[in-house]
mmCIF file of C-alpha atoms in Angstrom:
data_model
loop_
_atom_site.group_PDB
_atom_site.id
_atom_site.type_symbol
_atom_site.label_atom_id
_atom_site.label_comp_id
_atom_site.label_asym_id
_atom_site.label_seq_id
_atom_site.Cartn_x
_atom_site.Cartn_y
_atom_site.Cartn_z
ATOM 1 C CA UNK Z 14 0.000 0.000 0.000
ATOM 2 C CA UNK Z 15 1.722 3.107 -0.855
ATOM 3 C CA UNK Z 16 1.684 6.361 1.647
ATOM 4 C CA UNK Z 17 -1.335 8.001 -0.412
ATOM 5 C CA UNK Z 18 -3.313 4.747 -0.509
ATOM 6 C CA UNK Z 19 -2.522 4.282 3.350
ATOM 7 C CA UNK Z 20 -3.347 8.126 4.013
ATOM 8 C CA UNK Z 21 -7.047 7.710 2.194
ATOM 9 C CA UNK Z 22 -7.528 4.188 3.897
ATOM 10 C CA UNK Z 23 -7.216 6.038 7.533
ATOM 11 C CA UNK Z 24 -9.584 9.492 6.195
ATOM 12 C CA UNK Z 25 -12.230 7.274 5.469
ATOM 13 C CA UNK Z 26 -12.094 5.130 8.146
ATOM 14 C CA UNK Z 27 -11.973 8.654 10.327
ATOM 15 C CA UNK Z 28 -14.710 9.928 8.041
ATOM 16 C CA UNK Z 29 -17.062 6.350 8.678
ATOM 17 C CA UNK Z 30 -16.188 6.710 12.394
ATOM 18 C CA UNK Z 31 -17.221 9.896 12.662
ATOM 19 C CA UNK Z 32 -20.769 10.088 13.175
ATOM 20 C CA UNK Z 33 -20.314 8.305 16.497
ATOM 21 C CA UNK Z 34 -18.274 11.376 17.916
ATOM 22 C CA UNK Z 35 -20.839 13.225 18.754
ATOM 23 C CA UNK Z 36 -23.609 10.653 20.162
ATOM 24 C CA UNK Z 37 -20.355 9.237 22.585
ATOM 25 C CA UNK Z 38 -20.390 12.795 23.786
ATOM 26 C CA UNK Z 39 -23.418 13.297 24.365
ATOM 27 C CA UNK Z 40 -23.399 10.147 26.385
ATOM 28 C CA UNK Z 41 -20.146 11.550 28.385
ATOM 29 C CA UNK Z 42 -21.900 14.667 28.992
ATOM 30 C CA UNK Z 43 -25.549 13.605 29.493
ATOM 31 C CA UNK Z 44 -28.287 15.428 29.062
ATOM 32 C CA UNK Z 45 -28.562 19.208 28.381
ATOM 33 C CA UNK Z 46 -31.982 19.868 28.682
ATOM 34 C CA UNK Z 47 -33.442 18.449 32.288
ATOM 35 C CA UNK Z 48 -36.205 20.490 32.921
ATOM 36 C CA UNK Z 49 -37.220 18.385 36.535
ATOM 37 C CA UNK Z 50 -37.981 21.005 38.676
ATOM 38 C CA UNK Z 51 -37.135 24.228 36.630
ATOM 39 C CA UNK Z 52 -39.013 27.117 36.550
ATOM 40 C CA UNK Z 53 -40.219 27.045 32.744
ATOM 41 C CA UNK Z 54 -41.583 30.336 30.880
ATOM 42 C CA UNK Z 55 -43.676 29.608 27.393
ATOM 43 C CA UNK Z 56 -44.956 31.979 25.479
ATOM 44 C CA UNK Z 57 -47.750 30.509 23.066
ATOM 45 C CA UNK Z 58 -48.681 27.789 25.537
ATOM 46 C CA UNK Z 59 -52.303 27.586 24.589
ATOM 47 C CA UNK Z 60 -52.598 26.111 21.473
ATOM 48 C CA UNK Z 61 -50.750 23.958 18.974
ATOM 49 C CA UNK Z 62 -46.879 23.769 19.932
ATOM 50 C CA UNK Z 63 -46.519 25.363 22.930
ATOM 51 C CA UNK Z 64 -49.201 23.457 24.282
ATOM 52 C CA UNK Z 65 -47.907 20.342 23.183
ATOM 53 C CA UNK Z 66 -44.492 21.215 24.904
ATOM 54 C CA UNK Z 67 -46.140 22.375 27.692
ATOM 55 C CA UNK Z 68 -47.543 19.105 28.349
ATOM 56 C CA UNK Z 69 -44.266 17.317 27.584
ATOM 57 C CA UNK Z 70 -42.109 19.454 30.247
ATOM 58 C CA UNK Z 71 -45.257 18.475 32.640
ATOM 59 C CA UNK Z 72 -44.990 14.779 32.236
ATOM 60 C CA UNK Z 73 -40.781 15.849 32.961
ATOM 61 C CA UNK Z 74 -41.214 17.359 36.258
ATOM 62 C CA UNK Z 75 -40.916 20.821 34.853
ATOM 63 C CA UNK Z 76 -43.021 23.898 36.920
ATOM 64 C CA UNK Z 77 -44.342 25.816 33.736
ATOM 65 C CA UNK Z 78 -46.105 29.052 33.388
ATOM 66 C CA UNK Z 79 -47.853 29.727 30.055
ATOM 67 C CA UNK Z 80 -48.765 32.786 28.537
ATOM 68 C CA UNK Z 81 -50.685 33.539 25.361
ATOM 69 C CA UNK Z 82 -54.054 36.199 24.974
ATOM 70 C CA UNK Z 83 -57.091 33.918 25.508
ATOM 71 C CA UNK Z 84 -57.611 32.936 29.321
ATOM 72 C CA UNK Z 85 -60.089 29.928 27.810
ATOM 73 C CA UNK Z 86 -57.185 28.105 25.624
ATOM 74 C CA UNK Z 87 -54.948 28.784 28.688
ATOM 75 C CA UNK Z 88 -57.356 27.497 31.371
ATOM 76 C CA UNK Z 89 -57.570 24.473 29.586
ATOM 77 C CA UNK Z 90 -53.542 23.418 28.860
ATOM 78 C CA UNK Z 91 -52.941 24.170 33.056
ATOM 79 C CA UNK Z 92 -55.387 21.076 32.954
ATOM 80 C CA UNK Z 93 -53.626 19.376 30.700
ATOM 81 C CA UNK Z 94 -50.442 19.905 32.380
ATOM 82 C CA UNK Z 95 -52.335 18.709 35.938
ATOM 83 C CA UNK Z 96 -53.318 15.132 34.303
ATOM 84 C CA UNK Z 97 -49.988 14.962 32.284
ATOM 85 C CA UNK Z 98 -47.992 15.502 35.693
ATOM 86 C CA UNK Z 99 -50.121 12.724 37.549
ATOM 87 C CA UNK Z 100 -49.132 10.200 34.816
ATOM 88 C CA UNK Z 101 -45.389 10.408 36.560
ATOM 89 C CA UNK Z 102 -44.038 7.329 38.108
ATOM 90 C CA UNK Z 103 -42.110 9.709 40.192
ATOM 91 C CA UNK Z 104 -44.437 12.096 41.752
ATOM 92 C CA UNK Z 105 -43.500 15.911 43.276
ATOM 93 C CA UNK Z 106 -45.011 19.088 43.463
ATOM 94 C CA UNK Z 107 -45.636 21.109 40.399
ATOM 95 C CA UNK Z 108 -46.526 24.452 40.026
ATOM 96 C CA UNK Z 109 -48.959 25.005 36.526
ATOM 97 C CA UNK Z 110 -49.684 28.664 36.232
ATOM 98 C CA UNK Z 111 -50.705 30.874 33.157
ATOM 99 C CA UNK Z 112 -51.000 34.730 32.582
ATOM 100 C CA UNK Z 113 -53.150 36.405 30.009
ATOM 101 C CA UNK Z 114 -51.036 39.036 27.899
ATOM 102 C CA UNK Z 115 -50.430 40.469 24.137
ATOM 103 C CA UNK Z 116 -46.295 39.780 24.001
ATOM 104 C CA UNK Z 117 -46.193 41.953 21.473
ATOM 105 C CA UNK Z 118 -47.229 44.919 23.600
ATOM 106 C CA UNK Z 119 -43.422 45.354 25.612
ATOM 107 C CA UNK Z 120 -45.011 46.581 28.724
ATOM 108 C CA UNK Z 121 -47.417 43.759 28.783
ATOM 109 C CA UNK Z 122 -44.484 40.967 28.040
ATOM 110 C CA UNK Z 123 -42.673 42.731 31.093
ATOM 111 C CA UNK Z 124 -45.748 42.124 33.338
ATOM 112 C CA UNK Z 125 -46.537 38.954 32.722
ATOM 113 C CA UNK Z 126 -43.077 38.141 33.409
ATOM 114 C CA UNK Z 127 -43.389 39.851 36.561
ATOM 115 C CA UNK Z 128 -46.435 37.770 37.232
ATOM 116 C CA UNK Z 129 -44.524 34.636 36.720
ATOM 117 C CA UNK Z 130 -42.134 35.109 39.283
ATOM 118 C CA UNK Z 131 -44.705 36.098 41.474
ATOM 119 C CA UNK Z 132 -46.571 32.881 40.952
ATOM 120 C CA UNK Z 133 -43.203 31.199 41.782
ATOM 121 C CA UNK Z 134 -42.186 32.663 44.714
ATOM 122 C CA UNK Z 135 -40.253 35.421 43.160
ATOM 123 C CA UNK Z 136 -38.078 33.014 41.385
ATOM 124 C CA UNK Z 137 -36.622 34.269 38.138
ATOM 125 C CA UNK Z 138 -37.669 32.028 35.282
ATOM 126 C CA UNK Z 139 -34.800 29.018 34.775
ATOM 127 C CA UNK Z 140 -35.958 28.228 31.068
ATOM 128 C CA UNK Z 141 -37.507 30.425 28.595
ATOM 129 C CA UNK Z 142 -39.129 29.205 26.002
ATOM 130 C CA UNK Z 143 -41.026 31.499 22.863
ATOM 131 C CA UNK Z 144 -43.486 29.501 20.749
ATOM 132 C CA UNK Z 145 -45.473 32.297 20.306
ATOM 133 C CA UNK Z 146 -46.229 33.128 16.051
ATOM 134 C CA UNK Z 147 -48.071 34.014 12.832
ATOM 135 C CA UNK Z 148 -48.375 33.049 9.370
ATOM 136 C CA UNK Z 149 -50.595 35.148 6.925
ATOM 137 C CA UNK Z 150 -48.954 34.100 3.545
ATOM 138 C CA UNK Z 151 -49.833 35.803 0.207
ATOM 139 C CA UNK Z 152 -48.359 36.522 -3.033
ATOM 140 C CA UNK Z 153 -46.444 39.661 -2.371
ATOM 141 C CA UNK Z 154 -48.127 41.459 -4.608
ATOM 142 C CA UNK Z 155 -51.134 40.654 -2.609
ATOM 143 C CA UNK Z 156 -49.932 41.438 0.863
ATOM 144 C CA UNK Z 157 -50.834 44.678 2.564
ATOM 145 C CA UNK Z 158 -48.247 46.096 4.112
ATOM 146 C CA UNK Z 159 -49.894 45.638 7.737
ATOM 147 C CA UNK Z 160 -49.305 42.072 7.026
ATOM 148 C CA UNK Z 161 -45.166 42.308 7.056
ATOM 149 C CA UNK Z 162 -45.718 44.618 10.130
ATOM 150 C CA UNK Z 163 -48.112 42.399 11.774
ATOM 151 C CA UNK Z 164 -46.468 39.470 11.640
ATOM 152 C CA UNK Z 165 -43.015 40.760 12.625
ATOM 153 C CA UNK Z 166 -44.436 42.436 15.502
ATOM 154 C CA UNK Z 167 -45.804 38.746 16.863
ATOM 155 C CA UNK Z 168 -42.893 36.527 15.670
ATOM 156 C CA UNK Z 169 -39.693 38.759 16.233
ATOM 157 C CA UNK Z 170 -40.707 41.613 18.530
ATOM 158 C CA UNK Z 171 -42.877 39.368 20.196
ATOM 159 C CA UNK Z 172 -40.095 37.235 20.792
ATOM 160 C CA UNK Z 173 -37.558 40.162 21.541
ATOM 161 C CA UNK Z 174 -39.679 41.644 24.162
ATOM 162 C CA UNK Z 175 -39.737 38.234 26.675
ATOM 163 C CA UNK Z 176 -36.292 37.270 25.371
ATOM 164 C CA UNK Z 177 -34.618 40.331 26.293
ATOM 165 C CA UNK Z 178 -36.018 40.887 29.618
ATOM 166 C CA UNK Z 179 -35.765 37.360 30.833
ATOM 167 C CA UNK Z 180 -32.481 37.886 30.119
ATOM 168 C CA UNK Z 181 -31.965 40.909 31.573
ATOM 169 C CA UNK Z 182 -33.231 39.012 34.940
ATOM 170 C CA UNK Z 183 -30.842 36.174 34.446
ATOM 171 C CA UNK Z 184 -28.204 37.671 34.654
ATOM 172 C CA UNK Z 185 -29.065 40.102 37.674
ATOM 173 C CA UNK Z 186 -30.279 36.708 39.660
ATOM 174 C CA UNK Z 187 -27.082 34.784 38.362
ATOM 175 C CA UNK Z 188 -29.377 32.238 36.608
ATOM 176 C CA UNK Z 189 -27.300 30.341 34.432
ATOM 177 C CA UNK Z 190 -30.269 29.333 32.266
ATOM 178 C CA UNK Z 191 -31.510 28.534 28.874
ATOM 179 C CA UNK Z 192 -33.500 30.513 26.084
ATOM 180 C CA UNK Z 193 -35.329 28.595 23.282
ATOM 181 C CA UNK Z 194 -36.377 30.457 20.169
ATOM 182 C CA UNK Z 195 -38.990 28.850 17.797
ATOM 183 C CA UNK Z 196 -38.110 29.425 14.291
ATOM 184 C CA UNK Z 197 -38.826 27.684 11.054
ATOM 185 C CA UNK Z 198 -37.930 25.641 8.112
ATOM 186 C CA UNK Z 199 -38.470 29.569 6.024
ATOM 187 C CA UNK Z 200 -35.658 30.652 8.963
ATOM 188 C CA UNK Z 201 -33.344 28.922 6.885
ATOM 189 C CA UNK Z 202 -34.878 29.376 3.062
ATOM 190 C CA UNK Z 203 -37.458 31.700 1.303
ATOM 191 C CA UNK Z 204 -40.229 30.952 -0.729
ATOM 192 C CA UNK Z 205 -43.053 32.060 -2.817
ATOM 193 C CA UNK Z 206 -45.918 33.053 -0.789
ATOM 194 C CA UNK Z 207 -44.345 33.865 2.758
ATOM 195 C CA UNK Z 208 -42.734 37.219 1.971
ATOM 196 C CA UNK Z 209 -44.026 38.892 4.843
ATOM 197 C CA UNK Z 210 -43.466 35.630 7.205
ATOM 198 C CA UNK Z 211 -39.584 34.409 6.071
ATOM 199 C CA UNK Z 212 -37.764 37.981 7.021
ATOM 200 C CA UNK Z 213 -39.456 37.530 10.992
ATOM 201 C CA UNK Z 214 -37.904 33.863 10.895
ATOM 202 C CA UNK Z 215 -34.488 34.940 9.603
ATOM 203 C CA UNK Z 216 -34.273 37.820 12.187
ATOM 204 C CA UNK Z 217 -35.173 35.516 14.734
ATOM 205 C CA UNK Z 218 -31.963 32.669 13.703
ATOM 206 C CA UNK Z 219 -30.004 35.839 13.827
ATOM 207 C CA UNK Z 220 -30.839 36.971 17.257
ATOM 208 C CA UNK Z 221 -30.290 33.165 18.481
ATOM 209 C CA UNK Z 222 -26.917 33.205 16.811
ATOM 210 C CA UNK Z 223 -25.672 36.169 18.254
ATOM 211 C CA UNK Z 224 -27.075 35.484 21.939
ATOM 212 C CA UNK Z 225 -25.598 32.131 21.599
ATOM 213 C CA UNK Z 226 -21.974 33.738 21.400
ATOM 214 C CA UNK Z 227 -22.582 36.419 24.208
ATOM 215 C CA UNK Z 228 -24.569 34.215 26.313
ATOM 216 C CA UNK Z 229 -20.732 32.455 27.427
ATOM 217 C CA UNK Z 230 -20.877 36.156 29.102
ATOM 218 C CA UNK Z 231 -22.988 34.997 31.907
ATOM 219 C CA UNK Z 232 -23.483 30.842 31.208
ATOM 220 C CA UNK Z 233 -26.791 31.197 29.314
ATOM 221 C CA UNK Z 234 -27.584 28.809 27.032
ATOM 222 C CA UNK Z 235 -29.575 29.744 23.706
ATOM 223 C CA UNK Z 236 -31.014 27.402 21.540
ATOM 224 C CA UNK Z 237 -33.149 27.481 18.462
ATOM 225 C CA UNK Z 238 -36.181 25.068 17.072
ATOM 226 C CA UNK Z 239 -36.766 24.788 13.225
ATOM 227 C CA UNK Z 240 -39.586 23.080 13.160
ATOM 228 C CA UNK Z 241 -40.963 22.092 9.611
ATOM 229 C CA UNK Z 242 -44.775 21.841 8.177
ATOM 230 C CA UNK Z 243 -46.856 21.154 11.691
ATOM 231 C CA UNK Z 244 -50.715 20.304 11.410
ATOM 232 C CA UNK Z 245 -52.006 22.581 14.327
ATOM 233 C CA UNK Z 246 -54.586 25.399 14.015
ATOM 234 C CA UNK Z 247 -51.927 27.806 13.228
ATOM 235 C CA UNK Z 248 -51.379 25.853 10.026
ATOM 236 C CA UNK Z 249 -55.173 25.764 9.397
ATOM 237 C CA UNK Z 250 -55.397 28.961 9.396
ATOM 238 C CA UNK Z 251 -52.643 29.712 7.198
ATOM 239 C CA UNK Z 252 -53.917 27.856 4.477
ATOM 240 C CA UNK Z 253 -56.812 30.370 4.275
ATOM 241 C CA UNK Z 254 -54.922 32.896 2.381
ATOM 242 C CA UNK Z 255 -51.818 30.765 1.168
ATOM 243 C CA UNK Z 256 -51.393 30.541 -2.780
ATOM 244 C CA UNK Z 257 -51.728 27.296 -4.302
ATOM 245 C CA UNK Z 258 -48.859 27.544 -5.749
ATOM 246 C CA UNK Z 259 -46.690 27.982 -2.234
ATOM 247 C CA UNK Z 260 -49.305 24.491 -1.042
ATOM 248 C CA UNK Z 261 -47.350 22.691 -4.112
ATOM 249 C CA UNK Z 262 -44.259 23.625 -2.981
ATOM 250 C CA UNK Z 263 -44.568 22.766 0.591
ATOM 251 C CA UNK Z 264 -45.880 19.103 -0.459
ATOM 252 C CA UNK Z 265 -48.333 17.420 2.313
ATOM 253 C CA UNK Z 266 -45.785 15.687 4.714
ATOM 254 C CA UNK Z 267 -45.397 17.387 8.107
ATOM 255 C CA UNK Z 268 -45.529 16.455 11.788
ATOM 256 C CA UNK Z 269 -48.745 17.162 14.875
ATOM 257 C CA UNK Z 270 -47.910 19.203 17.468
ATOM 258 C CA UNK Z 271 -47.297 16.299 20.198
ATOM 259 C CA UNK Z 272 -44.584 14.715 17.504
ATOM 260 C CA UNK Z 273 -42.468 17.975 16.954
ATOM 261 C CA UNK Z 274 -42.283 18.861 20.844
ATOM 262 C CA UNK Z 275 -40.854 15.580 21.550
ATOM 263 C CA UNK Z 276 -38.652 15.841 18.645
ATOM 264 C CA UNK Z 277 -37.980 19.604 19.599
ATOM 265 C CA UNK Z 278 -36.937 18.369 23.896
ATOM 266 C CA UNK Z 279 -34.768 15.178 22.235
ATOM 267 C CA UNK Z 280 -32.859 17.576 20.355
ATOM 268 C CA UNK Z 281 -32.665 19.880 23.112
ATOM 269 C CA UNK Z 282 -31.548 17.480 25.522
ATOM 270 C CA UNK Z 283 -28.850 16.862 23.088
ATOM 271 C CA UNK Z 284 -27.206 19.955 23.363
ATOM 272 C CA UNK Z 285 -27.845 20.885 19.691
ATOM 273 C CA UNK Z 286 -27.836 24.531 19.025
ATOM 274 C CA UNK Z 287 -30.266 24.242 15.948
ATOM 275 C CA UNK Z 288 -32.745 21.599 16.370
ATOM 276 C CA UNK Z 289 -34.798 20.374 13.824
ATOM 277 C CA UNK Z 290 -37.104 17.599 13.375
ATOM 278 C CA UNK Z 291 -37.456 16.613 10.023
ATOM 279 C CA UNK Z 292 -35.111 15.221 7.034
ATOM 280 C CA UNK Z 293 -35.801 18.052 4.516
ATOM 281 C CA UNK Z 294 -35.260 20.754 7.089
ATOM 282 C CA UNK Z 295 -32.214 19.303 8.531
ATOM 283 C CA UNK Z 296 -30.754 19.292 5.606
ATOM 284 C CA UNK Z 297 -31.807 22.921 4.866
ATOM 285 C CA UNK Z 298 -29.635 23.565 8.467
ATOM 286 C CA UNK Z 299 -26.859 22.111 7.187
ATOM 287 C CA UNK Z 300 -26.923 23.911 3.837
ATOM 288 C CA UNK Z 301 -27.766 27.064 5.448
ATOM 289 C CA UNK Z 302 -24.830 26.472 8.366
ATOM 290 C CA UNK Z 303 -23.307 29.355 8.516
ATOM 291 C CA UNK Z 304 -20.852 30.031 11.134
ATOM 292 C CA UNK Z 305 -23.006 28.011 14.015
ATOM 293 C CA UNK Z 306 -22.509 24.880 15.808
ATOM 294 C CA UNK Z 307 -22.560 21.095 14.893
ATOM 295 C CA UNK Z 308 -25.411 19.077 15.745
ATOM 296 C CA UNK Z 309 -23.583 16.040 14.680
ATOM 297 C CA UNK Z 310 -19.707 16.248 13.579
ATOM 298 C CA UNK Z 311 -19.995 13.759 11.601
ATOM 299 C CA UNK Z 312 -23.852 13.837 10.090
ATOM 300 C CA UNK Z 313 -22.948 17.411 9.326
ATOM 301 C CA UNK Z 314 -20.130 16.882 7.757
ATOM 302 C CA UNK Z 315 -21.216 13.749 5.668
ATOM 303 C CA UNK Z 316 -24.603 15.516 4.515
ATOM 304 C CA UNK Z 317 -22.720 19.037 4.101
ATOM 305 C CA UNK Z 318 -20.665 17.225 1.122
ATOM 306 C CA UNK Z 319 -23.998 17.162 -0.729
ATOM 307 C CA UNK Z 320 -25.683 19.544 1.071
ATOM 308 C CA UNK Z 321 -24.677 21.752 -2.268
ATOM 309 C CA UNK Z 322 -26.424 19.770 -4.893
ATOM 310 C CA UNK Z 323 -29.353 18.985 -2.727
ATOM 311 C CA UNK Z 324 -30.018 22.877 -2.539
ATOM 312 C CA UNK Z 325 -29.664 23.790 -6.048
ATOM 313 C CA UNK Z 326 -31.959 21.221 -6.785
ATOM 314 C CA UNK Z 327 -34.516 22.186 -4.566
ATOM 315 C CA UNK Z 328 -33.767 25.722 -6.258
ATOM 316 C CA UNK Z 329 -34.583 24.206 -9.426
ATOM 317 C CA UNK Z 330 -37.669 23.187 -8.745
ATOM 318 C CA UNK Z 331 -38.852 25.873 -7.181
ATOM 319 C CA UNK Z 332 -38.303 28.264 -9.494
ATOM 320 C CA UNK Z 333 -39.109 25.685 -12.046
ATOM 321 C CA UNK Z 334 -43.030 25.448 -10.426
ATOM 322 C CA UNK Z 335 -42.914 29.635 -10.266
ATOM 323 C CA UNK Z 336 -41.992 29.776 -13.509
ATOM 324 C CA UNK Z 337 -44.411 27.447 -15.135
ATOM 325 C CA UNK Z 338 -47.545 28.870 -12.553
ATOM 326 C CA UNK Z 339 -46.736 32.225 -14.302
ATOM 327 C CA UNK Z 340 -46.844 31.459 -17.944
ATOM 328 C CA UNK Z 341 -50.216 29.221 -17.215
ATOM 329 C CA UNK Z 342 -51.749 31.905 -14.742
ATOM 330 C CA UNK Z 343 -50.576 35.725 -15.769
ATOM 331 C CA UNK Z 344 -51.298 35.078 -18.718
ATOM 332 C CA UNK Z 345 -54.833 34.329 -18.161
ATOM 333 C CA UNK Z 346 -55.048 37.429 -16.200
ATOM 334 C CA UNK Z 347 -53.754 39.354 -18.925
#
């Protein structure tokens, strides 16, 4: 075997071997995401995913307050929560609370956190959570502009708001605790249809990017959820006003609400900074990278090799279905 043959024999033995890194590490460090009797914080805990993860961190031991508008939705997840929490072989005292507020109001997100910690003893919240979010997607053409502003008033600002003064408190109370920051799959691509929705998803992977660098400041954690198509009243509503065209795209497949929180607390617990929970959208993370970190050395690496291809295809298509709506459509209108 000569030295070039022997060289290539040991890179790909390194390169088979290295998916394990990571899961070996993970198993070294153990979990990064034990929420057993933390003081949790989510923001759009009635309905669809923050329910769902609501009642997840219940079954875990978690003490969660909710907050979202509508007292009815929110009345009814605390009871969710209750029978989720006596399903534990391990029983201990939970605290369910929930607070009625508009978080995209700043004086109202400031309250409501001020309401938490009341509810918990004055404790500052450990975890902080924002599921909060709207989709109204048109052709852009078709979007008023109270649409773009709407929407990035709920999704980023919204966000912002609770992010920045839980924060704030952390580090005053020398909480060395975690922020999670919903995204989605349009954080890490645009498309046709969700002009007004894509740039309040892209803001949002930058402010999780650049908190996740100062955070080392004061041992906070931030983390970030891409979650892909989820079937949840959000999504129902959505399809209301979204273009046919953007419904071909998207395709059918997609996960409930229950499936991407458990998805969304496995990758948590794994330490990954980006999380995601389907193929398609993993593989849009790993496209998209960026300067952020690995979920997986080796996965990453592997699927990054093709990662290239993979997008332009995608690209193809896309533009290939925008193209061909618009000779068989405009047209018409013409």
């Amino acid at each position: 075997m000569t030295a070039f043959e022997s060289v290539s024999a040991n890179l790909f033995i390194l390169l088979a071997l290295s998916p394990l890194v990571t899961p070996i590490l993970n198993l070294i460090r153990g979990s990064q995401f034990n929420p057993e009797g933390k003081h949790v914080y989510l923001t759009g805990g009635s309905i669809g995913l923050g329910r769902a993860v609501a009642i997840e961190l219940a079954k875990q031991g978690a003490h969660v307050t909710i907050i979202a508008r509508k007292e009815g939705p929110l009345k009814e997840t605390v009871e969710l929560m209750k029978e989720a929490a006596a399903t534990r072989k391990v029983k201990s005292e939970q605290k369910f609370h929930w607070v009625s507020a508009d978080l995209t109001d700043r004086e109202q997100a400031i309250r409501a956190l001020d309401e938490a910690s009341t509810l918990h003893g004055g404790r500052v919240p450990d975890f902080v959570m924002t599921c909060a979010g709207t989709s109204i997607p048109r052709f852009f053409t078709d979007a008023p502009i109270e649409d773009f502003e709407w929407q990035m008033k709920v999704n980023y600002f919204g966000t912002l708001y609770t992010v920045h003064e839980a924060y704030k408190r952390m580090v005053e109370k020398g909480v060395k605790g975690k922020i999670v920051m919903t995204s989605s799959t349009l954080g890490l691509v645009g498309l046709v249809g969700y002009t007004s929705y894509c740039p309040t998803k892209f803001a949002l992977r930058g402010l999780a990017e650049s908190l996740r660098n100062e955070g080392h400041l004061h041992g906070i954690t931030t983390q970030i959820y891409y979650p892909g198509t989820m079937f949840s009243p959000g999504y129902e509503t959505e399809n209301l006003t979204k273009p046919l065209l953007t419904r071909e795209i998207e395709g059918s497949t997609g996960l409930t609400p229950e499936d991407a929180a458990k998805g969304m607390l496995k990758g948590l617990r794994k330490g990954y900074f980006a999380v995601t929970t389907d193929f398609d959208t993993n593989f849009l993370r790993v496209a998209a990278k960026g300067v952020t970190p690995y979920a997986n050395i080796g996965w990453d690496y592997i699927l990054g090799l093709i990662a290239p291809i993979g997008a332009t295809s995608f690209l193809w298509e896309a533009d290939g279905k925008v193209l061909k709506y618009g000779k068989k459509n405009l047209k018409k209108e013409l």
